[in-house]
C-alpha cells in the first residue's frame, strides 16, 4: 500500500536529547523557496523510502527505546487464559495475521508509564518526539518553539496531558493529548455482527490516518474481534483505543448477566499484550445513578454504559469496574496503557444535556482520576454527547473542576438533534466550541451517526469535518503554528496559485475535484465562481498594479 500527497514530501527532524527522527510532511509551494511543514499522522505510508505491506505491519519505531530503558521483560506467549487457549487449540490457523512480536510488560517492581518517568524528571524519547511534532518546525519561520520537551514532561507529570504509548504498540508514533497542545481528533471504526470485515476495517484505519486522525478506536463487536484488532494495531501509526467490555461480552455469548471480573480481567490483559494504547472503561456509572437516568428523554445512549447498567440491574451488584478499579490500574501500569474514563451517562439528546445524571457520574470520574494517578496511570476524561452551544462552556469548566485538569475527550458534542445524515456537521459545530474552551481531543462523528456503520467515504467526511473543527479551535486558542497554514493558503488564493491551494488544504483531492468540475481547462487567473470580469481579487490586483 502506498499513500501519496500532492506537492509534498516526508521529512525527518532529529532530536536533540535522544537519537530519534520525527516524521513530518513538508508542502512545497510554487512560490520560490516557500514551504509549509504540517503535522503528519500517516506514518510510513507516506514515506517513499518505506514499502509497507499490511500483512507484515509497520516498522517498529519504538522497539529500541523500550528495550534500552530496561524496565520491561519479554513474555514467552500471550498470558491471558483466553489467548493461551485459543492459540493452543487453533494453532494460529484461524488468525490470518501473523504474530509479529512477543509481548512485553514491566519487570517485577518496575513502573514503565510515561507519567511515572515524567514525575521522576525524565524526558523520554516519546516526550521529545511529541514536542517536535507539535512545533512543526516553526523556528524556521522565526516563530519561537514554545512547546519544549520539558513542557511535555511537566504536563504529563501533572496529569494535564497524556501520551498513549503501550510498550506493545511500537509501530505508533508518539503524540501528546492536552489542552496546552494542538487539538487532536479521534476516529472510530469497527466491525459489527451485521456488516464489515477485517480487510475493510484495516483499510478504514489506514485511510483515517492518511486524512488526519490522531488516534483510532476499534469498536468492533462482530466476529473475529481479536483478529481484526491485531491487523489494525500492527498497521496503525497512531494510538489505538478500545472498549474492552465489547469483547468480554462476546466471550459470554452476549449474556450480560454472565459477565464477570475474571472474564473482563483476562480481556484487559489480552488487549494490553496485543498493543492497545488506551481503554474506555465506564467505571463512574454507579447503581445510585440509574434512577437519574430513568428521568431522561433518551435514557442511556452509551453502548458500554448500557451494558454495565444492565449488568448492575440484573445482578443487583455495584459496577465491578468501580469496585475493582485499583486492580484495573495495576494491570494497565504494567504495559503503560492509559485509561479513558467513559461517560456512560453522556446525554443522548439536547434535552438531557448537563443534567443530574451526567454531573453525578462526572463527580465519580474525578475520584477515579486521583486513584489512577496514584498508580501513575495516565487518564483521559470522556464527555458528551449532545449539548446546545450555550451550555458547552459550562460543561468544560465543570469537567476541569471535578477531574483536576485531566485532559477532556468529547464525542462532538452535537449542537442540535434535527439533522440525521448531517451529524458530522451538527457535531463539528459543537466540537469547535468545546475544543476552543479547553477540550484536548474531539471524537469525530460521521454522516452515518445514528443511522448505520460508516464506510470509507463516511470516515473521510467525519475526519475532515473534525480536522476543520480542531484547527478552528487552535486558531482561537492562539497556537503559533495554526496561523501559518491559513496565511499560506490565503496568499496562494490571492495569487491564483491553484495547485498550492489544493496542496495546503485538508482534503486536496476533494478541492481539486470541485475545481476541475468548474474549470476543466486548467488554472486561470480569476475566481471560477465570479468569472474573468467580476472576480474581486483580480480587480483588486489590477487596481494595485495601476496605482
JSON list of N, CA, C and O in Angstrom, two decimals, residues 317-346:
[
{"chain": "A", "resi": 317, "resn": "UNK", "atom": "N", "xyz": [-25.79, -5.85, 41.86]},
{"chain": "A", "resi": 317, "resn": "UNK", "atom": "CA", "xyz": [-24.47, -5.59, 42.42]},
{"chain": "A", "resi": 317, "resn": "UNK", "atom": "C", "xyz": [-23.94, -4.26, 41.90]},
{"chain": "A", "resi": 317, "resn": "UNK", "atom": "O", "xyz": [-24.40, -3.73, 40.89]},
{"chain": "A", "resi": 318, "resn": "UNK", "atom": "N", "xyz": [-22.91, -3.73, 42.60]},
{"chain": "A", "resi": 318, "resn": "UNK", "atom": "CA", "xyz": [-22.28, -2.50, 42.17]},
{"chain": "A", "resi": 318, "resn": "UNK", "atom": "C", "xyz": [-21.38, -2.77, 40.96]},
{"chain": "A", "resi": 318, "resn": "UNK", "atom": "O", "xyz": [-20.90, -3.88, 40.75]},
{"chain": "A", "resi": 319, "resn": "UNK", "atom": "N", "xyz": [-21.18, -1.75, 40.18]},
{"chain": "A", "resi": 319, "resn": "UNK", "atom": "CA", "xyz": [-20.34, -1.80, 38.98]},
{"chain": "A", "resi": 319, "resn": "UNK", "atom": "C", "xyz": [-18.95, -2.34, 39.33]},
{"chain": "A", "resi": 319, "resn": "UNK", "atom": "O", "xyz": [-18.21, -1.73, 40.12]},
{"chain": "A", "resi": 320, "resn": "UNK", "atom": "N", "xyz": [-18.56, -3.48, 38.75]},
{"chain": "A", "resi": 320, "resn": "UNK", "atom": "CA", "xyz": [-17.26, -4.06, 39.11]},
{"chain": "A", "resi": 320, "resn": "UNK", "atom": "C", "xyz": [-16.10, -3.27, 38.52]},
{"chain": "A", "resi": 320, "resn": "UNK", "atom": "O", "xyz": [-14.96, -3.41, 38.97]},
{"chain": "A", "resi": 321, "resn": "UNK", "atom": "N", "xyz": [-16.33, -2.43, 37.52]},
{"chain": "A", "resi": 321, "resn": "UNK", "atom": "CA", "xyz": [-15.28, -1.53, 37.08]},
{"chain": "A", "resi": 321, "resn": "UNK", "atom": "C", "xyz": [-14.88, -0.59, 38.22]},
{"chain": "A", "resi": 321, "resn": "UNK", "atom": "O", "xyz": [-13.70, -0.25, 38.40]},
{"chain": "A", "resi": 322, "resn": "UNK", "atom": "N", "xyz": [-15.88, -0.16, 38.98]},
{"chain": "A", "resi": 322, "resn": "UNK", "atom": "CA", "xyz": [-15.65, 0.75, 40.11]},
{"chain": "A", "resi": 322, "resn": "UNK", "atom": "C", "xyz": [-15.03, 0.01, 41.29]},
{"chain": "A", "resi": 322, "resn": "UNK", "atom": "O", "xyz": [-14.02, 0.47, 41.85]},
{"chain": "A", "resi": 323, "resn": "UNK", "atom": "N", "xyz": [-15.61, -1.12, 41.67]},
{"chain": "A", "resi": 323, "resn": "UNK", "atom": "CA", "xyz": [-15.12, -1.82, 42.86]},
{"chain": "A", "resi": 323, "resn": "UNK", "atom": "C", "xyz": [-13.74, -2.44, 42.63]},
{"chain": "A", "resi": 323, "resn": "UNK", "atom": "O", "xyz": [-12.99, -2.65, 43.58]},
{"chain": "A", "resi": 324, "resn": "UNK", "atom": "N", "xyz": [-13.40, -2.73, 41.38]},
{"chain": "A", "resi": 324, "resn": "UNK", "atom": "CA", "xyz": [-12.11, -3.36, 41.06]},
{"chain": "A", "resi": 324, "resn": "UNK", "atom": "C", "xyz": [-11.14, -2.37, 40.39]},
{"chain": "A", "resi": 324, "resn": "UNK", "atom": "O", "xyz": [-10.16, -2.80, 39.77]},
{"chain": "A", "resi": 325, "resn": "UNK", "atom": "N", "xyz": [-11.40, -1.07, 40.54]},
{"chain": "A", "resi": 325, "resn": "UNK", "atom": "CA", "xyz": [-10.64, -0.11, 39.75]},
{"chain": "A", "resi": 325, "resn": "UNK", "atom": "C", "xyz": [-9.15, -0.13, 40.08]},
{"chain": "A", "resi": 325, "resn": "UNK", "atom": "O", "xyz": [-8.31, 0.02, 39.19]},
{"chain": "A", "resi": 326, "resn": "UNK", "atom": "N", "xyz": [-8.79, -0.33, 41.33]},
{"chain": "A", "resi": 326, "resn": "UNK", "atom": "CA", "xyz": [-7.37, -0.38, 41.67]},
{"chain": "A", "resi": 326, "resn": "UNK", "atom": "C", "xyz": [-6.69, -1.58, 41.02]},
{"chain": "A", "resi": 326, "resn": "UNK", "atom": "O", "xyz": [-5.54, -1.49, 40.57]},
{"chain": "A", "resi": 327, "resn": "UNK", "atom": "N", "xyz": [-7.39, -2.69, 40.93]},
{"chain": "A", "resi": 327, "resn": "UNK", "atom": "CA", "xyz": [-6.83, -3.86, 40.24]},
{"chain": "A", "resi": 327, "resn": "UNK", "atom": "C", "xyz": [-6.67, -3.59, 38.74]},
{"chain": "A", "resi": 327, "resn": "UNK", "atom": "O", "xyz": [-5.70, -4.04, 38.13]},
{"chain": "A", "resi": 328, "resn": "UNK", "atom": "N", "xyz": [-7.62, -2.87, 38.19]},
{"chain": "A", "resi": 328, "resn": "UNK", "atom": "CA", "xyz": [-7.51, -2.48, 36.78]},
{"chain": "A", "resi": 328, "resn": "UNK", "atom": "C", "xyz": [-6.25, -1.63, 36.57]},
{"chain": "A", "resi": 328, "resn": "UNK", "atom": "O", "xyz": [-5.47, -1.85, 35.64]},
{"chain": "A", "resi": 329, "resn": "UNK", "atom": "N", "xyz": [-6.04, -0.66, 37.46]},
{"chain": "A", "resi": 329, "resn": "UNK", "atom": "CA", "xyz": [-4.86, 0.20, 37.35]},
{"chain": "A", "resi": 329, "resn": "UNK", "atom": "C", "xyz": [-3.57, -0.60, 37.47]},
{"chain": "A", "resi": 329, "resn": "UNK", "atom": "O", "xyz": [-2.57, -0.31, 36.79]},
{"chain": "A", "resi": 330, "resn": "UNK", "atom": "N", "xyz": [-3.56, -1.62, 38.33]},
{"chain": "A", "resi": 330, "resn": "UNK", "atom": "CA", "xyz": [-2.37, -2.46, 38.48]},
{"chain": "A", "resi": 330, "resn": "UNK", "atom": "C", "xyz": [-2.03, -3.18, 37.18]},
{"chain": "A", "resi": 330, "resn": "UNK", "atom": "O", "xyz": [-0.85, -3.39, 36.86]},
{"chain": "A", "resi": 331, "resn": "UNK", "atom": "N", "xyz": [-3.06, -3.54, 36.40]},
{"chain": "A", "resi": 331, "resn": "UNK", "atom": "CA", "xyz": [-2.82, -4.19, 35.11]},
{"chain": "A", "resi": 331, "resn": "UNK", "atom": "C", "xyz": [-2.30, -3.16, 34.10]},
{"chain": "A", "resi": 331, "resn": "UNK", "atom": "O", "xyz": [-1.30, -3.38, 33.42]},
{"chain": "A", "resi": 332, "resn": "UNK", "atom": "N", "xyz": [-2.97, -2.02, 34.01]},
{"chain": "A", "resi": 332, "resn": "UNK", "atom": "CA", "xyz": [-2.63, -1.03, 32.99]},
{"chain": "A", "resi": 332, "resn": "UNK", "atom": "C", "xyz": [-1.21, -0.50, 33.16]},
{"chain": "A", "resi": 332, "resn": "UNK", "atom": "O", "xyz": [-0.51, -0.24, 32.17]},
{"chain": "A", "resi": 333, "resn": "UNK", "atom": "N", "xyz": [-0.77, -0.32, 34.40]},
{"chain": "A", "resi": 333, "resn": "UNK", "atom": "CA", "xyz": [0.56, 0.26, 34.63]},
{"chain": "A", "resi": 333, "resn": "UNK", "atom": "C", "xyz": [1.68, -0.69, 34.20]},
{"chain": "A", "resi": 333, "resn": "UNK", "atom": "O", "xyz": [2.80, -0.24, 33.96]},
{"chain": "A", "resi": 334, "resn": "UNK", "atom": "N", "xyz": [1.40, -1.97, 34.05]},
{"chain": "A", "resi": 334, "resn": "UNK", "atom": "CA", "xyz": [2.43, -2.91, 33.62]},
{"chain": "A", "resi": 334, "resn": "UNK", "atom": "C", "xyz": [2.77, -2.77, 32.13]},
{"chain": "A", "resi": 334, "resn": "UNK", "atom": "O", "xyz": [3.82, -3.23, 31.69]},
{"chain": "A", "resi": 335, "resn": "UNK", "atom": "N", "xyz": [1.86, -2.14, 31.38]},
{"chain": "A", "resi": 335, "resn": "UNK", "atom": "CA", "xyz": [2.05, -2.02, 29.93]},
{"chain": "A", "resi": 335, "resn": "UNK", "atom": "C", "xyz": [2.05, -0.56, 29.46]},
{"chain": "A", "resi": 335, "resn": "UNK", "atom": "O", "xyz": [2.28, -0.29, 28.29]},
{"chain": "A", "resi": 336, "resn": "UNK", "atom": "N", "xyz": [1.81, 0.36, 30.36]},
{"chain": "A", "resi": 336, "resn": "UNK", "atom": "CA", "xyz": [1.60, 1.78, 30.06]},
{"chain": "A", "resi": 336, "resn": "UNK", "atom": "C", "xyz": [0.42, 1.97, 29.12]},
{"chain": "A", "resi": 336, "resn": "UNK", "atom": "O", "xyz": [0.53, 2.55, 28.04]},
{"chain": "A", "resi": 337, "resn": "UNK", "atom": "N", "xyz": [-0.72, 1.47, 29.57]},
{"chain": "A", "resi": 337, "resn": "UNK", "atom": "CA", "xyz": [-1.99, 1.70, 28.87]},
{"chain": "A", "resi": 337, "resn": "UNK", "atom": "C", "xyz": [-2.73, 2.79, 29.64]},
{"chain": "A", "resi": 337, "resn": "UNK", "atom": "O", "xyz": [-2.88, 2.70, 30.86]},
{"chain": "A", "resi": 338, "resn": "UNK", "atom": "N", "xyz": [-3.18, 3.82, 28.94]},
{"chain": "A", "resi": 338, "resn": "UNK", "atom": "CA", "xyz": [-3.94, 4.89, 29.58]},
{"chain": "A", "resi": 338, "resn": "UNK", "atom": "C", "xyz": [-5.39, 4.46, 29.75]},
{"chain": "A", "resi": 338, "resn": "UNK", "atom": "O", "xyz": [-5.90, 3.63, 29.00]},
{"chain": "A", "resi": 339, "resn": "UNK", "atom": "N", "xyz": [-6.05, 5.07, 30.73]},
{"chain": "A", "resi": 339, "resn": "UNK", "atom": "CA", "xyz": [-7.47, 4.81, 30.92]},
{"chain": "A", "resi": 339, "resn": "UNK", "atom": "C", "xyz": [-8.26, 6.03, 30.49]},
{"chain": "A", "resi": 339, "resn": "UNK", "atom": "O", "xyz": [-7.95, 7.16, 30.86]},
{"chain": "A", "resi": 340, "resn": "UNK", "atom": "N", "xyz": [-9.24, 5.80, 29.64]},
{"chain": "A", "resi": 340, "resn": "UNK", "atom": "CA", "xyz": [-10.17, 6.85, 29.23]},
{"chain": "A", "resi": 340, "resn": "UNK", "atom": "C", "xyz": [-11.46, 6.60, 29.98]},
{"chain": "A", "resi": 340, "resn": "UNK", "atom": "O", "xyz": [-12.20, 5.65, 29.67]},
{"chain": "A", "resi": 341, "resn": "UNK", "atom": "N", "xyz": [-11.70, 7.38, 31.01]},
{"chain": "A", "resi": 341, "resn": "UNK", "atom": "CA", "xyz": [-12.85, 7.14, 31.89]},
{"chain": "A", "resi": 341, "resn": "UNK", "atom": "C", "xyz": [-14.13, 7.51, 31.14]},
{"chain": "A", "resi": 341, "resn": "UNK", "atom": "O", "xyz": [-14.40, 8.67, 30.86]},
{"chain": "A", "resi": 342, "resn": "UNK", "atom": "N", "xyz": [-14.89, 6.47, 30.79]},
{"chain": "A", "resi": 342, "resn": "UNK", "atom": "CA", "xyz": [-16.04, 6.62, 29.91]},
{"chain": "A", "resi": 342, "resn": "UNK", "atom": "C", "xyz": [-17.21, 7.31, 30.57]},
{"chain": "A", "resi": 342, "resn": "UNK", "atom": "O", "xyz": [-17.45, 7.16, 31.78]},
{"chain": "A", "resi": 343, "resn": "UNK", "atom": "N", "xyz": [-17.95, 8.04, 29.78]},
{"chain": "A", "resi": 343, "resn": "UNK", "atom": "CA", "xyz": [-19.15, 8.73, 30.26]},
{"chain": "A", "resi": 343, "resn": "UNK", "atom": "C", "xyz": [-20.38, 7.91, 29.89]},
{"chain": "A", "resi": 343, "resn": "UNK", "atom": "O", "xyz": [-21.05, 8.18, 28.90]},
{"chain": "A", "resi": 344, "resn": "UNK", "atom": "N", "xyz": [-20.65, 6.90, 30.71]},
{"chain": "A", "resi": 344, "resn": "UNK", "atom": "CA", "xyz": [-21.80, 6.04, 30.45]},
{"chain": "A", "resi": 344, "resn": "UNK", "atom": "C", "xyz": [-23.11, 6.79, 30.49]},
{"chain": "A", "resi": 344, "resn": "UNK", "atom": "O", "xyz": [-24.11, 6.33, 29.94]},
{"chain": "A", "resi": 345, "resn": "UNK", "atom": "N", "xyz": [-23.12, 7.94, 31.15]},
{"chain": "A", "resi": 345, "resn": "UNK", "atom": "CA", "xyz": [-24.35, 8.75, 31.25]},
{"chain": "A", "resi": 345, "resn": "UNK", "atom": "C", "xyz": [-24.24, 10.03, 30.44]},
{"chain": "A", "resi": 345, "resn": "UNK", "atom": "O", "xyz": [-24.84, 11.05, 30.79]},
{"chain": "A", "resi": 346, "resn": "UNK", "atom": "N", "xyz": [-23.47, 9.98, 29.33]},
{"chain": "A", "resi": 346, "resn": "UNK", "atom": "CA", "xyz": [-23.44, 11.18, 28.48]},
{"chain": "A", "resi": 346, "resn": "UNK", "atom": "C", "xyz": [-24.84, 11.43, 27.92]},
{"chain": "A", "resi": 346, "resn": "UNK", "atom": "O", "xyz": [-25.59, 10.48, 27.64]}
]
